[in-house]
Amino acid sequence: MSARILVLPGDGIGPEIVAEALKVLEALNREAGVALEVERSPIGGAAFDAHGVPLPEETLERARACDAILLGAVGGPKWDALERDSRPERGLLSLRSELGVFANFRPAIAYPQLADTSTLKPEVVQGLDVLIVRELTGGIYFGQPRGIRERRDGRREGFNTLAYDEDEIERVCRVAFEAARRRGGRVCSVDKANVLETSELWREIATRVAARYDDVELSHMYVDNAAMQLVRAPKQFDVIVTSNMFGDILSDLASMLTGSIGMLPSASLDAFGKGLYEPIHGAAPDIAGRGVANPLATILSTAMMLRYSLDAPELANRVERSVGQVLDDGLRTPDIESPGTTLVGTREMGDAVVAAL
Ligand code: IPM
Ligand code: MG
C-alpha cells in the first residue's frame, strides 16, 4: 500500500503531538511494508505568521491532491486579536469546508485502563463506546449573513445564521445510519426541535432516512437532555448524529467520560471517503512546548486514517492495540495520570507506542 499524506502541524501543542504520530507512520513504513509519503504544510497561526493567511492556497492545493490529511491543532492567544478572517480557526473551518468533509466521526471509547481517570464513577463509564457523528461543513458555523453591525439606535449587535437544507441533513444522517449498521444498530438524532425550525426539518429528514434502514433503530433527543443523559447514563447511546455546533459541544463533554480530551481522535470524511484526521482537542497554548501533551488522540486519529482513507484496517487495529498496550503498561501523560501509574512526557509516550507496534 502506498499513499500521500499531508501533515498540518498547526499551532500550540500541534507540532509536538503530530511529531509522535509521524513516528508511528515511519514505523509502519519500516516494518509493515507500506510506503506512506509525508508532506508538510502550514495552517492556522503558523501559516498566518509565514504567509499572512491562515489557509494558504498552496496548503489547500496539496490537501486536495493528497490521499489523507493529518492535522494537529490551531489557535492561540497570539492571534486572538486578529480580524476574524485571519484567525487560525478560520483556516481550519475553511479547510473543512473546501474539502467538503461533512461527516465528522468522534468516537468516545472508555479504555478500561483509564476507568478511574474520568471524573464520573467507573461503573458509569466502564465499557462506554459511543460514536458522535457531527455535521461539519454547515449550520451556524457557516451560515450567512453573519457579523457585528450597528443598529439604528446606535447599539451594536452580533448575529449568525443557523440553516440546514434537506440534502445536508440527509447525507450526514445516512452516514450515521451506515455506521450504526456496523456497530450497535441504534442512532439517536440530537436536536432542539422544540424551539428551532432547523431542528424541526432535521427531525423530519432523520425520520425519512430511518425508513430506509429497518435494521437500525432511530430515536430523537433534545440537545439539553442529551447533555444530561451523556453524564447520567452515557452507555445508553450507540451512535449520536447531530448538527455542527451541538456536536462540537457534546463531543467535548463526551471526551471527559473517557478520562481526558487528550484521548479523542476524529475523522472527517467527504462523500468519497477522503478524510481529514485530527484530535478533537485544541492547541492548548498553556502547555505548548513543555513536552507534556498527550499524543494519543493524534496517534488514534492516524489509526482512523489507516482504516477509513487508506483501506488498511489491520494496520489501524495494530496502532490501536499498541495504544492499549502502553496504557496496560501503566504509562500516562499528566492528563490521564492516576495513582500507581508511570508519568511520561509526549515523546516517551510516542516512543512507547512505536515500541509496542
Ligand atoms: C473542534 C474545535 C474547532 C471547532 C475550533 C478550533 C474551530 O473546537 O474541532 O471541535 O469548533 O470545530
Ligand atoms: Mg470543539
mmCIF file of C-alpha atoms and ligand atoms in Angstrom:
data_model
loop_
_atom_site.group_PDB
_atom_site.id
_atom_site.type_symbol
_atom_site.label_atom_id
_atom_site.label_comp_id
_atom_site.label_asym_id
_atom_site.label_seq_id
_atom_site.Cartn_x
_atom_site.Cartn_y
_atom_site.Cartn_z
ATOM 1 C CA MET A 1 0.000 0.000 0.000
ATOM 2 C CA SER A 2 1.294 3.453 -0.821
ATOM 3 C CA ALA A 3 -0.257 6.824 -0.078
ATOM 4 C CA ARG A 4 0.486 10.510 0.114
ATOM 5 C CA ILE A 5 -0.311 12.066 3.467
ATOM 6 C CA LEU A 6 -0.360 15.784 4.085
ATOM 7 C CA VAL A 7 0.581 16.754 7.611
ATOM 8 C CA LEU A 8 -0.577 20.093 9.015
ATOM 9 C CA PRO A 9 1.039 20.545 12.435
ATOM 10 C CA GLY A 10 -0.586 23.929 13.174
ATOM 11 C CA ASP A 11 -0.112 25.763 16.463
ATOM 12 C CA GLY A 12 0.439 25.254 20.185
ATOM 13 C CA ILE A 13 0.890 21.586 21.002
ATOM 14 C CA GLY A 14 0.061 20.707 17.361
ATOM 15 C CA PRO A 15 3.674 20.223 16.195
ATOM 16 C CA GLU A 16 4.568 18.149 19.290
ATOM 17 C CA ILE A 17 1.703 15.693 19.053
ATOM 18 C CA VAL A 18 1.943 15.384 15.275
ATOM 19 C CA ALA A 19 5.646 14.509 15.614
ATOM 20 C CA GLU A 20 4.662 11.440 17.650
ATOM 21 C CA ALA A 21 2.042 10.366 15.116
ATOM 22 C CA LEU A 22 4.704 10.676 12.406
ATOM 23 C CA LYS A 23 6.949 8.307 14.340
ATOM 24 C CA VAL A 24 4.130 5.783 14.158
ATOM 25 C CA LEU A 25 3.794 6.235 10.384
ATOM 26 C CA GLU A 26 7.570 5.892 9.955
ATOM 27 C CA ALA A 27 7.490 2.695 11.988
ATOM 28 C CA LEU A 28 4.774 1.316 9.718
ATOM 29 C CA ASN A 29 6.885 2.232 6.688
ATOM 30 C CA ARG A 30 9.830 0.353 8.162
ATOM 31 C CA GLU A 31 8.030 -2.662 9.492
ATOM 32 C CA ALA A 32 4.710 -3.131 7.763
ATOM 33 C CA GLY A 33 5.867 -2.926 4.162
ATOM 34 C CA VAL A 34 3.848 0.180 3.329
ATOM 35 C CA ALA A 35 5.023 3.325 1.556
ATOM 36 C CA LEU A 36 3.456 6.323 3.245
ATOM 37 C CA GLU A 37 4.854 9.521 1.836
ATOM 38 C CA VAL A 38 4.551 12.505 4.143
ATOM 39 C CA GLU A 39 4.437 16.167 3.153
ATOM 40 C CA ARG A 40 4.042 19.113 5.468
ATOM 41 C CA SER A 41 2.232 22.432 5.084
ATOM 42 C CA PRO A 42 1.434 25.323 7.388
ATOM 43 C CA ILE A 43 -2.069 26.108 8.666
ATOM 44 C CA GLY A 44 -3.541 28.351 11.357
ATOM 45 C CA GLY A 45 -1.456 30.891 13.224
ATOM 46 C CA ALA A 46 1.777 29.400 11.898
ATOM 47 C CA ALA A 47 0.518 29.955 8.342
ATOM 48 C CA PHE A 48 -0.588 33.478 9.189
ATOM 49 C CA ASP A 49 2.873 34.299 10.524
ATOM 50 C CA ALA A 50 4.608 32.883 7.447
ATOM 51 C CA HIS A 51 2.159 33.808 4.668
ATOM 52 C CA GLY A 52 -0.330 36.309 6.104
ATOM 53 C CA VAL A 53 -3.311 33.940 5.805
ATOM 54 C CA PRO A 54 -4.452 31.020 7.997
ATOM 55 C CA LEU A 55 -5.037 28.746 4.992
ATOM 56 C CA PRO A 56 -2.523 29.425 2.202
ATOM 57 C CA GLU A 57 -3.606 28.473 -1.315
ATOM 58 C CA GLU A 58 -0.705 26.038 -1.543
ATOM 59 C CA THR A 59 -1.793 24.216 1.610
ATOM 60 C CA LEU A 60 -5.286 23.832 0.196
ATOM 61 C CA GLU A 61 -3.993 22.604 -3.155
ATOM 62 C CA ARG A 62 -1.821 19.992 -1.513
ATOM 63 C CA ALA A 63 -4.730 18.974 0.713
ATOM 64 C CA ARG A 64 -6.819 18.401 -2.396
ATOM 65 C CA ALA A 65 -4.081 16.399 -4.078
ATOM 66 C CA CYS A 66 -3.113 14.029 -1.266
ATOM 67 C CA ASP A 67 -4.839 10.831 -0.099
ATOM 68 C CA ALA A 68 -5.393 11.879 3.512
ATOM 69 C CA ILE A 69 -4.631 14.756 5.839
ATOM 70 C CA LEU A 70 -3.422 14.664 9.420
ATOM 71 C CA LEU A 71 -3.843 17.848 11.417
ATOM 72 C CA GLY A 72 -2.556 18.806 14.878
ATOM 73 C CA ALA A 73 -4.414 21.835 16.220
ATOM 74 C CA VAL A 74 -4.807 25.531 15.506
ATOM 75 C CA GLY A 75 -5.164 28.712 17.544
ATOM 76 C CA GLY A 76 -3.604 30.608 20.406
ATOM 77 C CA PRO A 77 -3.746 33.935 22.242
ATOM 78 C CA LYS A 78 -1.126 35.395 19.907
ATOM 79 C CA TRP A 79 -3.681 35.523 17.078
ATOM 80 C CA ASP A 80 -6.898 36.203 19.034
ATOM 81 C CA ALA A 81 -6.932 39.911 18.287
ATOM 82 C CA LEU A 82 -6.683 39.463 14.512
ATOM 83 C CA GLU A 83 -9.626 40.121 12.276
ATOM 84 C CA ARG A 84 -11.920 37.105 12.166
ATOM 85 C CA ASP A 85 -10.907 36.051 8.645
ATOM 86 C CA SER A 86 -7.233 35.984 9.587
ATOM 87 C CA ARG A 87 -7.642 33.911 12.728
ATOM 88 C CA PRO A 88 -6.255 30.381 12.919
ATOM 89 C CA GLU A 89 -9.703 28.824 13.464
ATOM 90 C CA ARG A 90 -10.854 30.287 10.156
ATOM 91 C CA GLY A 91 -8.072 28.345 8.421
ATOM 92 C CA LEU A 92 -9.368 25.085 9.842
ATOM 93 C CA LEU A 93 -13.007 25.897 9.093
ATOM 94 C CA SER A 94 -12.171 26.864 5.507
ATOM 95 C CA LEU A 95 -10.174 23.679 5.051
ATOM 96 C CA ARG A 96 -13.091 21.537 6.276
ATOM 97 C CA SER A 97 -15.481 23.438 4.055
ATOM 98 C CA GLU A 98 -13.281 23.477 0.932
ATOM 99 C CA LEU A 99 -12.642 19.755 1.238
ATOM 100 C CA GLY A 100 -16.336 19.058 1.817
ATOM 101 C CA VAL A 101 -15.618 16.774 4.772
ATOM 102 C CA PHE A 102 -19.153 16.981 6.111
ATOM 103 C CA ALA A 103 -19.225 13.864 8.293
ATOM 104 C CA ASN A 104 -17.141 14.127 11.428
ATOM 105 C CA PHE A 105 -16.723 10.890 13.410
ATOM 106 C CA ARG A 106 -15.866 11.437 17.051
ATOM 107 C CA PRO A 107 -15.757 8.124 18.880
ATOM 108 C CA ALA A 108 -15.669 8.263 22.667
ATOM 109 C CA ILE A 109 -14.347 4.995 23.994
ATOM 110 C CA ALA A 110 -13.604 4.443 27.658
ATOM 111 C CA TYR A 111 -10.426 2.416 27.893
ATOM 112 C CA PRO A 112 -10.753 0.053 30.868
ATOM 113 C CA GLN A 113 -7.233 1.111 31.923
ATOM 114 C CA LEU A 114 -8.472 4.704 32.367
ATOM 115 C CA ALA A 115 -11.734 3.945 34.196
ATOM 116 C CA ASP A 116 -10.634 5.856 37.299
ATOM 117 C CA THR A 117 -9.340 8.850 35.317
ATOM 118 C CA SER A 118 -12.834 10.032 34.454
ATOM 119 C CA THR A 119 -14.498 12.464 36.827
ATOM 120 C CA LEU A 120 -17.520 10.147 36.698
ATOM 121 C CA LYS A 121 -17.896 6.932 38.677
ATOM 122 C CA PRO A 122 -16.133 3.990 36.995
ATOM 123 C CA GLU A 123 -19.370 1.975 36.724
ATOM 124 C CA VAL A 124 -20.989 4.819 34.758
ATOM 125 C CA VAL A 125 -18.272 4.911 32.089
ATOM 126 C CA GLN A 126 -16.839 1.375 32.066
ATOM 127 C CA GLY A 127 -17.397 -0.192 28.644
ATOM 128 C CA LEU A 128 -18.550 3.066 27.083
ATOM 129 C CA ASP A 129 -18.367 3.123 23.276
ATOM 130 C CA VAL A 130 -20.345 5.926 21.682
ATOM 131 C CA LEU A 131 -19.834 7.413 18.262
ATOM 132 C CA ILE A 132 -20.763 11.042 17.741
ATOM 133 C CA VAL A 133 -21.344 11.888 14.080
ATOM 134 C CA ARG A 134 -21.121 15.653 13.871
ATOM 135 C CA GLU A 135 -22.191 17.588 10.759
ATOM 136 C CA LEU A 136 -19.064 19.609 9.976
ATOM 137 C CA THR A 137 -19.488 21.903 6.995
ATOM 138 C CA GLY A 138 -22.841 23.593 7.582
ATOM 139 C CA GLY A 139 -25.096 25.059 10.238
ATOM 140 C CA ILE A 140 -24.388 28.114 12.317
ATOM 141 C CA TYR A 141 -20.619 27.837 11.787
ATOM 142 C CA PHE A 142 -21.025 28.772 8.138
ATOM 143 C CA GLY A 143 -24.496 30.361 7.772
ATOM 144 C CA GLN A 144 -24.827 33.745 6.086
ATOM 145 C CA PRO A 145 -25.485 36.524 6.892
ATOM 146 C CA ARG A 146 -23.254 36.883 9.910
ATOM 147 C CA GLY A 147 -21.415 39.718 11.525
ATOM 148 C CA ILE A 148 -21.482 42.506 14.069
ATOM 149 C CA ARG A 149 -23.499 45.515 12.995
ATOM 150 C CA GLU A 150 -24.611 48.807 14.417
ATOM 151 C CA ARG A 151 -28.335 49.242 14.737
ATOM 152 C CA ARG A 152 -30.225 52.483 14.212
ATOM 153 C CA ASP A 153 -30.362 53.006 17.962
ATOM 154 C CA GLY A 154 -26.559 53.044 17.974
ATOM 155 C CA ARG A 155 -26.237 49.707 19.827
ATOM 156 C CA ARG A 156 -24.123 47.023 18.229
ATOM 157 C CA GLU A 157 -25.482 43.526 17.721
ATOM 158 C CA GLY A 158 -23.831 40.283 16.756
ATOM 159 C CA PHE A 159 -25.755 37.910 14.512
ATOM 160 C CA ASN A 160 -25.316 34.486 12.962
ATOM 161 C CA THR A 161 -27.482 32.300 10.790
ATOM 162 C CA LEU A 162 -28.423 28.707 11.502
ATOM 163 C CA ALA A 163 -29.578 26.993 8.320
ATOM 164 C CA TYR A 164 -29.542 23.415 7.017
ATOM 165 C CA ASP A 165 -31.004 22.236 3.766
ATOM 166 C CA GLU A 166 -32.525 18.804 3.281
ATOM 167 C CA ASP A 167 -29.546 17.407 1.405
ATOM 168 C CA GLU A 168 -27.075 18.443 4.080
ATOM 169 C CA ILE A 169 -29.177 16.759 6.750
ATOM 170 C CA GLU A 170 -29.850 13.683 4.686
ATOM 171 C CA ARG A 171 -26.235 12.920 3.782
ATOM 172 C CA VAL A 172 -24.930 13.132 7.343
ATOM 173 C CA CYS A 173 -27.857 11.068 8.656
ATOM 174 C CA ARG A 174 -27.114 8.377 6.081
ATOM 175 C CA VAL A 175 -23.509 8.235 7.208
ATOM 176 C CA ALA A 176 -24.695 7.812 10.802
ATOM 177 C CA PHE A 177 -27.119 5.019 9.856
ATOM 178 C CA GLU A 178 -24.436 3.224 7.845
ATOM 179 C CA ALA A 179 -22.116 3.457 10.846
ATOM 180 C CA ALA A 180 -24.819 2.221 13.228
ATOM 181 C CA ARG A 181 -25.428 -0.778 10.977
ATOM 182 C CA ARG A 182 -21.810 -1.834 11.527
ATOM 183 C CA ARG A 183 -21.990 -1.407 15.310
ATOM 184 C CA GLY A 184 -24.886 -1.332 17.808
ATOM 185 C CA GLY A 185 -27.693 -0.666 15.324
ATOM 186 C CA ARG A 186 -29.032 2.426 17.082
ATOM 187 C CA VAL A 187 -28.993 6.099 16.068
ATOM 188 C CA CYS A 188 -30.009 8.928 18.375
ATOM 189 C CA SER A 189 -30.601 12.152 16.468
ATOM 190 C CA VAL A 190 -29.970 15.150 18.709
ATOM 191 C CA ASP A 191 -31.701 18.463 18.003
ATOM 192 C CA LYS A 192 -33.655 21.328 19.525
ATOM 193 C CA ALA A 193 -36.875 20.730 17.637
ATOM 194 C CA ASN A 194 -38.999 22.210 20.439
ATOM 195 C CA VAL A 195 -37.532 25.632 19.600
ATOM 196 C CA LEU A 196 -35.746 25.708 16.228
ATOM 197 C CA GLU A 197 -37.248 25.301 12.750
ATOM 198 C CA THR A 198 -33.882 23.999 11.524
ATOM 199 C CA SER A 199 -34.229 21.177 14.024
ATOM 200 C CA GLU A 200 -37.823 20.512 13.003
ATOM 201 C CA LEU A 201 -36.603 19.850 9.469
ATOM 202 C CA TRP A 202 -33.633 17.889 10.813
ATOM 203 C CA ARG A 203 -36.003 15.579 12.713
ATOM 204 C CA GLU A 204 -38.228 15.087 9.691
ATOM 205 C CA ILE A 205 -35.306 14.168 7.423
ATOM 206 C CA ALA A 206 -33.727 11.868 10.024
ATOM 207 C CA THR A 207 -37.041 10.031 10.248
ATOM 208 C CA ARG A 208 -37.233 9.789 6.458
ATOM 209 C CA VAL A 209 -33.712 8.345 6.253
ATOM 210 C CA ALA A 210 -34.566 5.862 9.027
ATOM 211 C CA ALA A 211 -37.353 4.410 6.888
ATOM 212 C CA ARG A 212 -34.639 3.036 4.576
ATOM 213 C CA TYR A 213 -32.792 1.283 7.400
ATOM 214 C CA ASP A 214 -35.169 -1.151 9.015
ATOM 215 C CA ASP A 215 -32.246 -2.817 10.796
ATOM 216 C CA VAL A 216 -31.355 0.420 12.601
ATOM 217 C CA GLU A 217 -33.429 1.925 15.382
ATOM 218 C CA LEU A 218 -33.853 5.717 15.439
ATOM 219 C CA SER A 219 -34.609 7.841 18.477
ATOM 220 C CA HIS A 220 -34.712 11.622 18.874
ATOM 221 C CA MET A 221 -33.480 13.665 21.791
ATOM 222 C CA TYR A 222 -33.332 17.368 22.579
ATOM 223 C CA VAL A 223 -29.783 18.591 22.964
ATOM 224 C CA ASP A 224 -30.202 19.804 26.551
ATOM 225 C CA ASN A 225 -31.492 16.398 27.586
ATOM 226 C CA ALA A 226 -28.719 14.707 25.598
ATOM 227 C CA ALA A 227 -26.110 16.660 27.560
ATOM 228 C CA MET A 228 -27.712 15.481 30.785
ATOM 229 C CA GLN A 229 -28.080 11.871 29.601
ATOM 230 C CA LEU A 230 -24.429 11.754 28.483
ATOM 231 C CA VAL A 231 -23.413 12.455 32.063
ATOM 232 C CA ARG A 232 -26.178 10.457 33.745
ATOM 233 C CA ALA A 233 -26.081 7.250 31.716
ATOM 234 C CA PRO A 234 -23.775 7.557 28.700
ATOM 235 C CA LYS A 235 -23.869 3.859 27.848
ATOM 236 C CA GLN A 236 -27.458 4.193 26.571
ATOM 237 C CA PHE A 237 -26.032 5.674 23.344
ATOM 238 C CA ASP A 238 -24.653 3.890 20.309
ATOM 239 C CA VAL A 239 -24.436 6.486 17.500
ATOM 240 C CA ILE A 240 -25.391 10.129 18.024
ATOM 241 C CA VAL A 241 -25.952 12.249 14.926
ATOM 242 C CA THR A 242 -26.200 15.991 15.307
ATOM 243 C CA SER A 243 -25.501 19.425 13.878
ATOM 244 C CA ASN A 244 -22.177 21.227 13.764
ATOM 245 C CA MET A 245 -22.414 23.269 16.953
ATOM 246 C CA PHE A 246 -24.277 20.710 19.066
ATOM 247 C CA GLY A 247 -21.682 18.134 18.001
ATOM 248 C CA ASP A 248 -18.836 20.447 18.941
ATOM 249 C CA ILE A 249 -20.205 20.858 22.443
ATOM 250 C CA LEU A 250 -21.355 17.288 23.060
ATOM 251 C CA SER A 251 -18.053 15.800 21.875
ATOM 252 C CA ASP A 252 -16.061 17.820 24.395
ATOM 253 C CA LEU A 253 -18.496 16.656 27.040
ATOM 254 C CA ALA A 254 -18.201 13.044 25.897
ATOM 255 C CA SER A 255 -14.422 13.235 25.978
ATOM 256 C CA MET A 256 -14.435 13.641 29.738
ATOM 257 C CA LEU A 257 -16.335 10.381 30.083
ATOM 258 C CA THR A 258 -13.237 8.682 28.710
ATOM 259 C CA GLY A 259 -10.933 10.409 31.178
ATOM 260 C CA SER A 260 -9.341 13.077 29.008
ATOM 261 C CA ILE A 261 -9.906 15.099 25.893
ATOM 262 C CA GLY A 262 -6.344 14.046 25.087
ATOM 263 C CA MET A 263 -7.679 10.603 24.143
ATOM 264 C CA LEU A 264 -10.278 11.501 21.488
ATOM 265 C CA PRO A 265 -9.452 11.170 17.790
ATOM 266 C CA SER A 266 -11.626 12.204 14.896
ATOM 267 C CA ALA A 267 -12.141 11.556 11.215
ATOM 268 C CA SER A 268 -13.886 13.980 8.884
ATOM 269 C CA LEU A 269 -14.963 12.374 5.645
ATOM 270 C CA ASP A 270 -16.289 13.619 2.333
ATOM 271 C CA ALA A 271 -18.701 11.692 0.129
ATOM 272 C CA PHE A 272 -15.863 9.581 -1.300
ATOM 273 C CA GLY A 273 -14.017 8.559 1.855
ATOM 274 C CA LYS A 274 -11.296 11.162 1.604
ATOM 275 C CA GLY A 275 -10.548 12.387 5.071
ATOM 276 C CA LEU A 276 -9.117 14.953 7.401
ATOM 277 C CA TYR A 277 -7.906 13.433 10.668
ATOM 278 C CA GLU A 278 -7.389 15.404 13.845
ATOM 279 C CA PRO A 279 -7.600 15.069 17.606
ATOM 280 C CA ILE A 280 -10.740 16.784 18.899
ATOM 281 C CA HIS A 281 -8.785 18.887 21.382
ATOM 282 C CA GLY A 282 -7.353 22.312 20.649
ATOM 283 C CA ALA A 283 -3.875 23.823 20.577
ATOM 284 C CA ALA A 284 -3.611 24.035 24.399
ATOM 285 C CA PRO A 285 -1.267 27.063 24.391
ATOM 286 C CA ASP A 286 -0.918 26.799 28.189
ATOM 287 C CA ILE A 287 1.081 23.564 27.900
ATOM 288 C CA ALA A 288 2.620 24.067 24.450
ATOM 289 C CA GLY A 289 6.363 23.470 24.179
ATOM 290 C CA ARG A 290 6.606 21.732 27.540
ATOM 291 C CA GLY A 291 6.573 18.192 26.217
ATOM 292 C CA VAL A 292 3.651 17.119 28.390
ATOM 293 C CA ALA A 293 0.785 16.986 25.875
ATOM 294 C CA ASN A 294 -0.914 13.637 25.319
ATOM 295 C CA PRO A 295 -0.164 12.454 21.762
ATOM 296 C CA LEU A 296 -2.597 9.522 21.905
ATOM 297 C CA ALA A 297 -5.590 11.347 20.360
ATOM 298 C CA THR A 298 -3.410 12.184 17.353
ATOM 299 C CA ILE A 299 -1.987 8.675 17.146
ATOM 300 C CA LEU A 300 -5.512 7.275 17.337
ATOM 301 C CA SER A 301 -6.520 9.725 14.580
ATOM 302 C CA THR A 302 -3.762 8.161 12.488
ATOM 303 C CA ALA A 303 -5.355 4.775 13.127
ATOM 304 C CA MET A 304 -8.683 6.163 11.880
ATOM 305 C CA MET A 305 -6.870 7.415 8.782
ATOM 306 C CA LEU A 306 -5.485 3.941 8.093
ATOM 307 C CA ARG A 307 -8.953 2.474 8.463
ATOM 308 C CA TYR A 308 -11.131 4.990 6.610
ATOM 309 C CA SER A 309 -8.943 6.562 3.913
ATOM 310 C CA LEU A 310 -6.112 4.097 3.335
ATOM 311 C CA ASP A 311 -8.111 0.887 3.494
ATOM 312 C CA ALA A 312 -5.688 -0.698 5.950
ATOM 313 C CA PRO A 313 -7.924 -1.876 8.814
ATOM 314 C CA GLU A 314 -5.376 -4.380 10.095
ATOM 315 C CA LEU A 315 -2.768 -1.628 10.484
ATOM 316 C CA ALA A 316 -5.384 0.542 12.210
ATOM 317 C CA ASN A 317 -6.065 -2.280 14.648
ATOM 318 C CA ARG A 318 -2.360 -2.677 15.207
ATOM 319 C CA VAL A 319 -1.932 1.002 16.117
ATOM 320 C CA GLU A 320 -4.965 0.878 18.411
ATOM 321 C CA ARG A 321 -3.696 -2.287 20.090
ATOM 322 C CA SER A 322 -0.346 -0.575 20.664
ATOM 323 C CA VAL A 323 -2.081 2.312 22.397
ATOM 324 C CA GLY A 324 -3.904 -0.226 24.563
ATOM 325 C CA GLN A 325 -0.562 -1.849 25.310
ATOM 326 C CA VAL A 326 1.132 1.325 26.570
ATOM 327 C CA LEU A 327 -1.896 2.020 28.766
ATOM 328 C CA ASP A 328 -1.683 -1.556 30.077
ATOM 329 C CA ASP A 329 1.954 -0.873 30.838
ATOM 330 C CA GLY A 330 0.831 1.988 33.047
ATOM 331 C CA LEU A 331 2.313 4.861 31.027
ATOM 332 C CA ARG A 332 0.411 8.112 31.480
ATOM 333 C CA THR A 333 0.775 11.711 30.375
ATOM 334 C CA PRO A 334 -0.335 14.198 33.081
ATOM 335 C CA ASP A 335 -3.913 14.485 31.778
ATOM 336 C CA ILE A 336 -4.553 10.770 32.400
ATOM 337 C CA GLU A 337 -2.307 10.213 35.386
ATOM 338 C CA SER A 338 -3.625 8.305 38.380
ATOM 339 C CA PRO A 339 -2.041 6.712 41.459
ATOM 340 C CA GLY A 340 0.240 3.774 40.706
ATOM 341 C CA THR A 341 0.948 4.733 37.089
ATOM 342 C CA THR A 342 4.124 5.991 35.434
ATOM 343 C CA LEU A 343 4.177 9.628 34.393
ATOM 344 C CA VAL A 344 5.701 10.206 30.952
ATOM 345 C CA GLY A 345 6.024 13.089 28.508
ATOM 346 C CA THR A 346 4.807 13.471 24.934
ATOM 347 C CA ARG A 347 7.917 11.928 23.370
ATOM 348 C CA GLU A 348 8.190 8.986 25.724
ATOM 349 C CA MET A 349 4.530 8.196 25.080
ATOM 350 C CA GLY A 350 5.080 8.255 21.305
ATOM 351 C CA ASP A 351 8.204 6.114 21.606
ATOM 352 C CA ALA A 352 6.332 3.608 23.745
ATOM 353 C CA VAL A 353 3.571 3.266 21.139
ATOM 354 C CA VAL A 354 6.207 2.708 18.434
ATOM 355 C CA ALA A 355 7.914 0.088 20.596
ATOM 356 C CA ALA A 356 4.576 -1.664 21.133
ATOM 357 C CA LEU A 357 3.970 -1.731 17.373
HETATM 358 C C1 IPM B 1 -13.215 21.310 17.243
HETATM 359 C C2 IPM B 1 -12.741 22.695 17.607
HETATM 360 C C3 IPM B 1 -12.981 23.632 16.435
HETATM 361 C C4 IPM B 1 -14.485 23.645 16.186
HETATM 362 C C5 IPM B 1 -12.422 25.043 16.602
HETATM 363 C C6 IPM B 1 -10.941 25.033 16.864
HETATM 364 C C7 IPM B 1 -12.737 25.913 15.426
HETATM 365 O O1 IPM B 1 -13.375 23.127 18.771
HETATM 366 O O2 IPM B 1 -12.697 20.743 16.262
HETATM 367 O O3 IPM B 1 -14.075 20.779 17.952
HETATM 368 O O4 IPM B 1 -15.225 24.393 16.829
HETATM 369 O O5 IPM B 1 -14.929 22.884 15.320
HETATM 370 MG MG MG B 2 -14.516 21.632 19.750
#
